[in-house]
PDB file of C-alpha atoms in Angstrom:
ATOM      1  CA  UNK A 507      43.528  88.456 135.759  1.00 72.00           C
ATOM      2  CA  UNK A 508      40.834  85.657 135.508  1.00 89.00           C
ATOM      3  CA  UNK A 509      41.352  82.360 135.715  1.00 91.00           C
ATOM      4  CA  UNK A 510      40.596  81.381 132.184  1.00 94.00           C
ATOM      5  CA  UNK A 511      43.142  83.402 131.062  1.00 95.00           C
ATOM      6  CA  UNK A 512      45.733  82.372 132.854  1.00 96.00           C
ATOM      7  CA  UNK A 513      45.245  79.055 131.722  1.00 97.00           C
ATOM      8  CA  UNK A 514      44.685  80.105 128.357  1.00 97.00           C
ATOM      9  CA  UNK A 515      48.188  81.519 128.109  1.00 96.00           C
ATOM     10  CA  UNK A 516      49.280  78.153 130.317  1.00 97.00           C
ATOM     11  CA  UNK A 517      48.244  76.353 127.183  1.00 97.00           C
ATOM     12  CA  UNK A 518      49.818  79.270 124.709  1.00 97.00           C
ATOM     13  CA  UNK A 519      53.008  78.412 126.501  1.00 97.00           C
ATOM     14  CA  UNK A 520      52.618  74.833 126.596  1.00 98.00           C
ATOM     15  CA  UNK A 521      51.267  74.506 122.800  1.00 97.00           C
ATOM     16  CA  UNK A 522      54.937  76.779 121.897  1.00 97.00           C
ATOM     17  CA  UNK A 523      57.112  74.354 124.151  1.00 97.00           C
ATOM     18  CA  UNK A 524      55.436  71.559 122.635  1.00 97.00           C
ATOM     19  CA  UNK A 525      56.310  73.087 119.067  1.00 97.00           C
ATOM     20  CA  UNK A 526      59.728  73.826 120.200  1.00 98.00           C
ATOM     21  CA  UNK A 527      60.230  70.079 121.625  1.00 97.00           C
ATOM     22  CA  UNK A 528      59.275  68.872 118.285  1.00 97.00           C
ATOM     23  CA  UNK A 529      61.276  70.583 116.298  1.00 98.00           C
ATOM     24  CA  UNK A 530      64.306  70.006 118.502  1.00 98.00           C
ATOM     25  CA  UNK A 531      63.472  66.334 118.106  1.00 98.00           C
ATOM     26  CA  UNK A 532      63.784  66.954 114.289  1.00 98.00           C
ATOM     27  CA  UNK A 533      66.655  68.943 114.134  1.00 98.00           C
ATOM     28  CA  UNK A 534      68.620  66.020 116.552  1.00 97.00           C
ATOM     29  CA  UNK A 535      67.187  63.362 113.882  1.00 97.00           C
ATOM     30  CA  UNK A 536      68.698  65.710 110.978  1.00 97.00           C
ATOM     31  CA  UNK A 537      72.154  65.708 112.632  1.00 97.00           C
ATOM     32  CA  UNK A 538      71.781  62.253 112.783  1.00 95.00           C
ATOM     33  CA  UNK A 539      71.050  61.632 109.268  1.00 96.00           C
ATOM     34  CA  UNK A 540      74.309  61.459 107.100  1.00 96.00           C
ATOM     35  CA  UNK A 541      72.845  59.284 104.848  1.00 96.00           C
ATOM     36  CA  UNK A 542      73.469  60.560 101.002  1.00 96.00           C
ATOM     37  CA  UNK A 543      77.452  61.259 103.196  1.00 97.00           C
ATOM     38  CA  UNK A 544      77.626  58.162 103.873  1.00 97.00           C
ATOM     39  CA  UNK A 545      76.110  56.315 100.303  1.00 97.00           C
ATOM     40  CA  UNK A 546      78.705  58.423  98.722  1.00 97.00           C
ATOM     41  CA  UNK A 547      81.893  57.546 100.758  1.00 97.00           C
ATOM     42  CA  UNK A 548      81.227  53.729 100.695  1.00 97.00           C
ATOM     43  CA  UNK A 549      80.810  54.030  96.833  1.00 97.00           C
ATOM     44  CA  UNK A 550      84.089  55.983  96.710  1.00 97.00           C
ATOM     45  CA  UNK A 551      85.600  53.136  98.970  1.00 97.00           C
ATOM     46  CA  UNK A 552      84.401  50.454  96.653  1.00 98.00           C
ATOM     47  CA  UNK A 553      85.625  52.499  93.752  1.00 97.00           C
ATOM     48  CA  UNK A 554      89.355  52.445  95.234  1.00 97.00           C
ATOM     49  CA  UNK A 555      89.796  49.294  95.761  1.00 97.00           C
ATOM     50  CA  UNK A 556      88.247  48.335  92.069  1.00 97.00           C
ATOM     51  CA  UNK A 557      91.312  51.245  91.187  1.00 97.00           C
ATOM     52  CA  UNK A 558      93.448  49.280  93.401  1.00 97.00           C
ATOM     53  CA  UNK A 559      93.218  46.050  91.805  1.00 98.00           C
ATOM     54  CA  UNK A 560      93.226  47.276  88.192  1.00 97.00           C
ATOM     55  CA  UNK A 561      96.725  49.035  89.110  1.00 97.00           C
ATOM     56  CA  UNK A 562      97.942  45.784  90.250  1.00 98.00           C
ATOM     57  CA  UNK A 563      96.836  43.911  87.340  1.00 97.00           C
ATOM     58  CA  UNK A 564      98.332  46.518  85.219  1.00 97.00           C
ATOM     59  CA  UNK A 565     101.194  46.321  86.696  1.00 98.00           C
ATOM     60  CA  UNK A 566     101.484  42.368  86.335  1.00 97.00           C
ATOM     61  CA  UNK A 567     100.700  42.527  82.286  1.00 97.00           C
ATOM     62  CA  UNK A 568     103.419  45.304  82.236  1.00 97.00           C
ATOM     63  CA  UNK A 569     105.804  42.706  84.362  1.00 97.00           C
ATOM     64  CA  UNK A 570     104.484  39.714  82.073  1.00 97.00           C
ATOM     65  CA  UNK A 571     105.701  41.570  78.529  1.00 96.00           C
ATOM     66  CA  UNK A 572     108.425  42.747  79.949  1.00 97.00           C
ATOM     67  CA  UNK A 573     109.772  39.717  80.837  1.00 97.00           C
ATOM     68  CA  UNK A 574     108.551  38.233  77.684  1.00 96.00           C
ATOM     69  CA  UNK A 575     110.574  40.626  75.672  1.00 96.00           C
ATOM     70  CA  UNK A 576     113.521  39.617  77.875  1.00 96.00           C
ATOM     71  CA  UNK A 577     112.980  35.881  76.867  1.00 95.00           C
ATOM     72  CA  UNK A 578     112.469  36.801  73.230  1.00 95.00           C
ATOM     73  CA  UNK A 579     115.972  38.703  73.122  1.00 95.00           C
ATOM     74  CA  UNK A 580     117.993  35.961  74.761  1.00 94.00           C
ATOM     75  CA  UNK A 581     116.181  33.999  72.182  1.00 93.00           C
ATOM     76  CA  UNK A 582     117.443  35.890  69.596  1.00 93.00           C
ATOM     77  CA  UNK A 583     120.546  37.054  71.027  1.00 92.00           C
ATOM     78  CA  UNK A 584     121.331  32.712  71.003  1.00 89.00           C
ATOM     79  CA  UNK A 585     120.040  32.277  67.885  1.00 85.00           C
ATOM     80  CA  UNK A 586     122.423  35.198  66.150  1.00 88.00           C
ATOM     81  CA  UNK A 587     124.925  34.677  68.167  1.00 89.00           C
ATOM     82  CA  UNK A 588     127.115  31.967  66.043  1.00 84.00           C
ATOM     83  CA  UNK A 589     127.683  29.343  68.473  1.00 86.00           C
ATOM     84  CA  UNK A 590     125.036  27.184  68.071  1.00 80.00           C
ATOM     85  CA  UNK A 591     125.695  25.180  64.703  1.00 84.00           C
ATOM     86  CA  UNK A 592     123.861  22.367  64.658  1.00 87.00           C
ATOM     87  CA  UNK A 593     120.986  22.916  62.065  1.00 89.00           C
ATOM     88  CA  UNK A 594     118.042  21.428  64.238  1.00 93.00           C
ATOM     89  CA  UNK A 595     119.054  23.704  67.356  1.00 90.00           C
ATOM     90  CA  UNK A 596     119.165  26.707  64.910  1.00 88.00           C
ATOM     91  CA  UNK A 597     115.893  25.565  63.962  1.00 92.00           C
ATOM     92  CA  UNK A 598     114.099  24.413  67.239  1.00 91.00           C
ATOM     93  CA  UNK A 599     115.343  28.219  68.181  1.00 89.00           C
ATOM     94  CA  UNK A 600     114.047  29.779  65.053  1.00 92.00           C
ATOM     95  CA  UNK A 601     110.817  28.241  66.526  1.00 94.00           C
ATOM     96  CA  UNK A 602     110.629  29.059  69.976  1.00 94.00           C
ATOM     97  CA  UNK A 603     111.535  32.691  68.742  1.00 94.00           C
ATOM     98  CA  UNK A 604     108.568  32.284  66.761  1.00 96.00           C
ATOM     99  CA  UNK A 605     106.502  31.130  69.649  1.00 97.00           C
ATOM    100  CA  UNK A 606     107.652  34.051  72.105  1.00 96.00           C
ATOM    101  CA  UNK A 607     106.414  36.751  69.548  1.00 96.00           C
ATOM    102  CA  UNK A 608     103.191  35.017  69.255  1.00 97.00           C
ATOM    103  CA  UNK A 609     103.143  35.194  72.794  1.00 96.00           C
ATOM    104  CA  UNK A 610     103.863  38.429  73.363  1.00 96.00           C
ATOM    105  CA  UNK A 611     101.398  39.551  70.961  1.00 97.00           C
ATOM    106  CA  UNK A 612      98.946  38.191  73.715  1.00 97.00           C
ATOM    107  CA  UNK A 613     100.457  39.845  76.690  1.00 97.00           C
ATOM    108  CA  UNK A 614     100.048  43.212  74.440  1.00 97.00           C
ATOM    109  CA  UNK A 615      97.025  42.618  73.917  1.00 97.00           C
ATOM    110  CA  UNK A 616      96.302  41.678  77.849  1.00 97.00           C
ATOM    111  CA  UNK A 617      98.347  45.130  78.611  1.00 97.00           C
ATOM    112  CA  UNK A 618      95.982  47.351  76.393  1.00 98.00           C
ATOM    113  CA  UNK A 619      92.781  45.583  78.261  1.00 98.00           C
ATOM    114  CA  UNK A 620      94.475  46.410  81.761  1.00 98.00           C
ATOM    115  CA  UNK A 621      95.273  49.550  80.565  1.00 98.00           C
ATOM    116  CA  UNK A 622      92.049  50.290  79.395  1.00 98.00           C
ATOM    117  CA  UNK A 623      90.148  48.931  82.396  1.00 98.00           C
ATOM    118  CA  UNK A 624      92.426  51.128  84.801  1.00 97.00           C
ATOM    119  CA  UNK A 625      91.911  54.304  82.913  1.00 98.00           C
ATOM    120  CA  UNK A 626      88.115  53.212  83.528  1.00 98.00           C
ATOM    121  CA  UNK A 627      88.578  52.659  87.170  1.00 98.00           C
ATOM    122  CA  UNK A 628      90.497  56.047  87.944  1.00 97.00           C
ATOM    123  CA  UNK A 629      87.632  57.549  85.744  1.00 98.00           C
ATOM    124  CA  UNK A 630      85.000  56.183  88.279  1.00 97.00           C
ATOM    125  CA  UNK A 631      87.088  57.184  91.427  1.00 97.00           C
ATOM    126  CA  UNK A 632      87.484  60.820  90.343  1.00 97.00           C
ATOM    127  CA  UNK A 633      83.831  60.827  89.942  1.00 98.00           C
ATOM    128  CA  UNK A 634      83.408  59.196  93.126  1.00 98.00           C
ATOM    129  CA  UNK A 635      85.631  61.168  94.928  1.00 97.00           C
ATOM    130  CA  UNK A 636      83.959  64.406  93.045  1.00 98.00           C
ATOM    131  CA  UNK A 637      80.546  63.251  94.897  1.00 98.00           C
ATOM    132  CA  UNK A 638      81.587  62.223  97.799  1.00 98.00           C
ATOM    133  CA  UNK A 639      83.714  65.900  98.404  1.00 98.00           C
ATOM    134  CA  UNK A 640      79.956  67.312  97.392  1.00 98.00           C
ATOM    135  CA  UNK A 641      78.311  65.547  99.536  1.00 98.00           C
ATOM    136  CA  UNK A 642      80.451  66.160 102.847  1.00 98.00           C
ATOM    137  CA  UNK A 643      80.441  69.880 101.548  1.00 98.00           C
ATOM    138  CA  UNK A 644      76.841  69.845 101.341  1.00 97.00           C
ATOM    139  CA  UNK A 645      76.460  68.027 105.025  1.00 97.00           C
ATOM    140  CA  UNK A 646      78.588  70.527 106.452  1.00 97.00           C
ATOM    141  CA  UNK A 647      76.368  73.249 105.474  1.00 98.00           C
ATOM    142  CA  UNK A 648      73.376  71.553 106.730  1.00 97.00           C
ATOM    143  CA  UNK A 649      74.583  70.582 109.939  1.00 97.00           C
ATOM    144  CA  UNK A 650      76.165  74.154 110.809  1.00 98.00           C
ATOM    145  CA  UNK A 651      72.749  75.100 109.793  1.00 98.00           C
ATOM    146  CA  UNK A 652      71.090  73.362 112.029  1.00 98.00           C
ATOM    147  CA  UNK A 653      73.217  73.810 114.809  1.00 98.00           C
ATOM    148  CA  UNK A 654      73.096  77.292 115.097  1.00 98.00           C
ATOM    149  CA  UNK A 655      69.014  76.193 114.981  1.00 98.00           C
ATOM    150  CA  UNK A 656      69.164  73.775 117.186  1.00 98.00           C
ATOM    151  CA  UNK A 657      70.878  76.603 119.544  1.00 98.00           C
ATOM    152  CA  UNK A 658      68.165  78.732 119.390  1.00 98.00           C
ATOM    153  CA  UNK A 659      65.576  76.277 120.285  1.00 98.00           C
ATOM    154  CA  UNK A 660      67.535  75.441 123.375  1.00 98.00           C
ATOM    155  CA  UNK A 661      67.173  79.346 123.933  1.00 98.00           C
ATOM    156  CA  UNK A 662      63.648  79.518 123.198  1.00 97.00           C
ATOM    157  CA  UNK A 663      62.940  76.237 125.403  1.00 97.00           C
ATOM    158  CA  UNK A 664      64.416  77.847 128.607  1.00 97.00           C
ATOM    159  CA  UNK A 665      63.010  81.210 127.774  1.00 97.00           C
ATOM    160  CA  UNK A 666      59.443  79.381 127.477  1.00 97.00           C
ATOM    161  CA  UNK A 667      60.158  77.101 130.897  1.00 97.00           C
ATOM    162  CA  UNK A 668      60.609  80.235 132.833  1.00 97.00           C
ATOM    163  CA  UNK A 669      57.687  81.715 131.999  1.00 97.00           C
ATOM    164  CA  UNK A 670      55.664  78.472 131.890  1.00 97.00           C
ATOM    165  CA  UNK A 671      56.695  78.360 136.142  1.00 96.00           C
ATOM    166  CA  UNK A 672      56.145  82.094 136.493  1.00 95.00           C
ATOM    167  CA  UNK A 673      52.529  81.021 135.171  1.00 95.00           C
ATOM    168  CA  UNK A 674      51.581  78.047 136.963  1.00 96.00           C
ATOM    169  CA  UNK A 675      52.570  79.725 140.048  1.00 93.00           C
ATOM    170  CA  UNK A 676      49.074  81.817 140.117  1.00 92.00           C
ATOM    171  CA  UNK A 677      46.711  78.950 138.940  1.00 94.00           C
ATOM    172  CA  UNK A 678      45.235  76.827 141.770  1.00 94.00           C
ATOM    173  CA  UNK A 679      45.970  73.184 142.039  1.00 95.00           C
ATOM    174  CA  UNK A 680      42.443  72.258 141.353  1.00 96.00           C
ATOM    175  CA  UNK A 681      41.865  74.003 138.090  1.00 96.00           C
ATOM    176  CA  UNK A 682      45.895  73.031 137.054  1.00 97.00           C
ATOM    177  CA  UNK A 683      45.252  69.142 137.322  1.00 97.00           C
ATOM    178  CA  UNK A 684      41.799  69.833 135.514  1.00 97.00           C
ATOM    179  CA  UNK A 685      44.176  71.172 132.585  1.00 98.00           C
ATOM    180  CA  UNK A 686      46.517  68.892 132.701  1.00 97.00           C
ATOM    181  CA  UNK A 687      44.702  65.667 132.788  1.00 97.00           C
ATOM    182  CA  UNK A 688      42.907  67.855 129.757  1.00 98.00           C
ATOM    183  CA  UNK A 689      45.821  67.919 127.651  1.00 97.00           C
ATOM    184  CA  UNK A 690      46.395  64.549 128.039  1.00 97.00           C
ATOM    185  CA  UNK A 691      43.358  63.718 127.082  1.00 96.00           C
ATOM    186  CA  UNK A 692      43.032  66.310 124.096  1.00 96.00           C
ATOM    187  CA  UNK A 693      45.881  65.880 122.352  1.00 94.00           C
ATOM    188  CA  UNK A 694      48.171  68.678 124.356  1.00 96.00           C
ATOM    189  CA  UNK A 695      44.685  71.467 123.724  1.00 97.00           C
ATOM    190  CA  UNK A 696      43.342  71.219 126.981  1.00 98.00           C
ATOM    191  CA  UNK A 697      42.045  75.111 126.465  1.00 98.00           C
ATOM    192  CA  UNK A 698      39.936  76.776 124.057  1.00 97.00           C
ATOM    193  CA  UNK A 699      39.239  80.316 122.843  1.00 96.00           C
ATOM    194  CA  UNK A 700      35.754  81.007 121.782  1.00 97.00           C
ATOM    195  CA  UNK A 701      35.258  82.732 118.510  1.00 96.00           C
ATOM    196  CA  UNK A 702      32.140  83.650 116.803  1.00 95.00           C
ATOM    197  CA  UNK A 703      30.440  82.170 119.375  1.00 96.00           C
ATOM    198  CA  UNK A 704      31.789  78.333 118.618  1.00 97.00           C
ATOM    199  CA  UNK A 705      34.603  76.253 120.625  1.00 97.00           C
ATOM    200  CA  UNK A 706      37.686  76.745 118.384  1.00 96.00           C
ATOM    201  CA  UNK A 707      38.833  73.439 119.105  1.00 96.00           C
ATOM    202  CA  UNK A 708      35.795  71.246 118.066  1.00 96.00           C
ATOM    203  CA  UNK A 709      33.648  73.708 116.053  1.00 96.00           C
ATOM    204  CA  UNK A 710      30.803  73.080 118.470  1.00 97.00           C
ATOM    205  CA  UNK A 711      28.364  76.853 118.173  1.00 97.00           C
ATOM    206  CA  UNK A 712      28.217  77.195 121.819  1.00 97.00           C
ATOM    207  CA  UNK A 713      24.449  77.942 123.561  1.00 96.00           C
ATOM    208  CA  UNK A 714      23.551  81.518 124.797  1.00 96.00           C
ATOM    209  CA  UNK A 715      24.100  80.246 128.450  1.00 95.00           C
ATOM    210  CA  UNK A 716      27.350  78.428 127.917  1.00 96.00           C
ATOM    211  CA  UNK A 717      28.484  81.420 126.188  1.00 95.00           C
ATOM    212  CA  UNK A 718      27.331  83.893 128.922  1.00 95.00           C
ATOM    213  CA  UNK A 719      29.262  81.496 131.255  1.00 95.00           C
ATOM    214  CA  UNK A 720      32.524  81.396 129.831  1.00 95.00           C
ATOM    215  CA  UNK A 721      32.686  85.201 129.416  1.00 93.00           C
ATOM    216  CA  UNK A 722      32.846  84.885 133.249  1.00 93.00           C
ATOM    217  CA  UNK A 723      36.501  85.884 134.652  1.00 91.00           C
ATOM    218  CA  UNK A 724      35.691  84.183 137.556  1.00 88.00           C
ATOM    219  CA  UNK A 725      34.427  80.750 136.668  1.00 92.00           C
ATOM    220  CA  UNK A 726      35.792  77.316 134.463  1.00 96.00           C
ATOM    221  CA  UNK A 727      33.711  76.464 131.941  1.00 97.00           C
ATOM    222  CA  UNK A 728      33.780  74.025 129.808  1.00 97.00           C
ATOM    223  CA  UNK A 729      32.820  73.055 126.310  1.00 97.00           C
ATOM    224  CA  UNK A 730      29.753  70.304 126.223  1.00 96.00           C
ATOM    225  CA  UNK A 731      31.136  68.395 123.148  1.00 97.00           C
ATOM    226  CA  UNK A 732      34.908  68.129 123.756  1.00 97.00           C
ATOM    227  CA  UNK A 733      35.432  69.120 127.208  1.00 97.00           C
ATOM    228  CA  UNK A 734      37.763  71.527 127.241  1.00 97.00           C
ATOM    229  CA  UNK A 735      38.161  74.690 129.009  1.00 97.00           C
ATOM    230  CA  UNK A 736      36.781  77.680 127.382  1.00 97.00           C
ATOM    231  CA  UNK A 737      38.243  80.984 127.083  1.00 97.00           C
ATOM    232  CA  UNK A 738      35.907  84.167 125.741  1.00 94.00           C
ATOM    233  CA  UNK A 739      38.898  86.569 125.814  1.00 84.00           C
TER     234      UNK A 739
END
């Protein structure tokens, strides 16, 4: 097996654990990312307490008429009852009778808003609470998804180490730091396969001698323009 090779399918391995290491990168940032979850839960929390606070000021203008209808029948229950006799009395309660209704018209009025405005409320929380079950349905899809991806890559990964060390084992040290000061250099391509008679890599048509050259199984070559190994096949 010539040496060109071997570092040719060094950098096959390399180019697929680099690929691999990416991805896995992606994947963790994807588990990460809950953000349309979390959007949707802090809308339904701001929702709740609006729902909250409409119940309790429901429940105050349902206190407030209730009480005023108490007020308004002690009122009248005075005013009907026979004791008081005295014409101004009967008259200063015909009055404030007259001033509780009026009253309590208001305090209807103040019930059908609250009313209104918590039928609104519960109306937004059901649609909050709609989205945000959606939403944590939809995130637990994904992230089962990518799981069971990011799983695989793990696989892969180990797979690809193993045979990454069963490779570098037969490469000498000299023509191993060549490649991998190469990769550093180029961008993680520190090797090249020659076809139709060009460097892959850079596009560079390759002279009759270069090419003669790398077709040798015994020898590095490397490509004038960009430096990198060559490999004929």
């Amino acid at each position: 097996m010539s040496q060109p090779f071997k570092l040719y399918r060094l950098q096959q391995l390399d180019s697929q654990l680099d690929k691999i290491s990416q991805r896995l990168n992606e994947v963790e940032a994807e588990l990460q990312d809950d953000k349309d979850f979390q959007i949707a839960s802090k809308r339904a929390e701001s929702v709740d307490r609006t729902l909250q606070e409409k119940k309790k000021e429901l429940k105050r203008a349902e206190e407030n008429l209730q009480s005023q209808r108490s007020k308004i029948e002690q009122t009248v229950s005075t005013l009907y009852s026979g004791k008081v006799k005295n014409p101004k009395e009967l008259q200063d309660l015909e009055n404030e009778s007259a001033a509780l209704n009026r009253y309590r018209a208001v305090l209807e009025d103040r019930l059908l808003e609250a009313m209104m405005a918590e039928e609104e409320a519960r109306e937004l929380f059901r649609d909050a609470n709609h989205d945000q079950n959606e939403q944590s349905t939809i995130l637990n899809l994904s992230q089962n998804k990518l799981k069971k991806e990011k799983k695989g890559l793990q696989a892969d990964l180990e797979i690809n180490k193993e045979e990454r060390a069963a490779a570098v084992g037969s490469i000498p040290e000299k023509d191993l730091a060549l490649y991998e000061q190469l990769r550093i250099q180029r961008r993680g391509i520190a090797v090249s396969k020659v076809t139709n008679k060009a460097c892959s890599a850079c596009g560079t048509t390759l002279s009759a001698t270069l090419l003669h050259a790398a077709r040798n199984p015994n020898q590095i070559t490397r490509c004038e323009t960009c430096s990198r190994i060559l490999y004929a096949g």
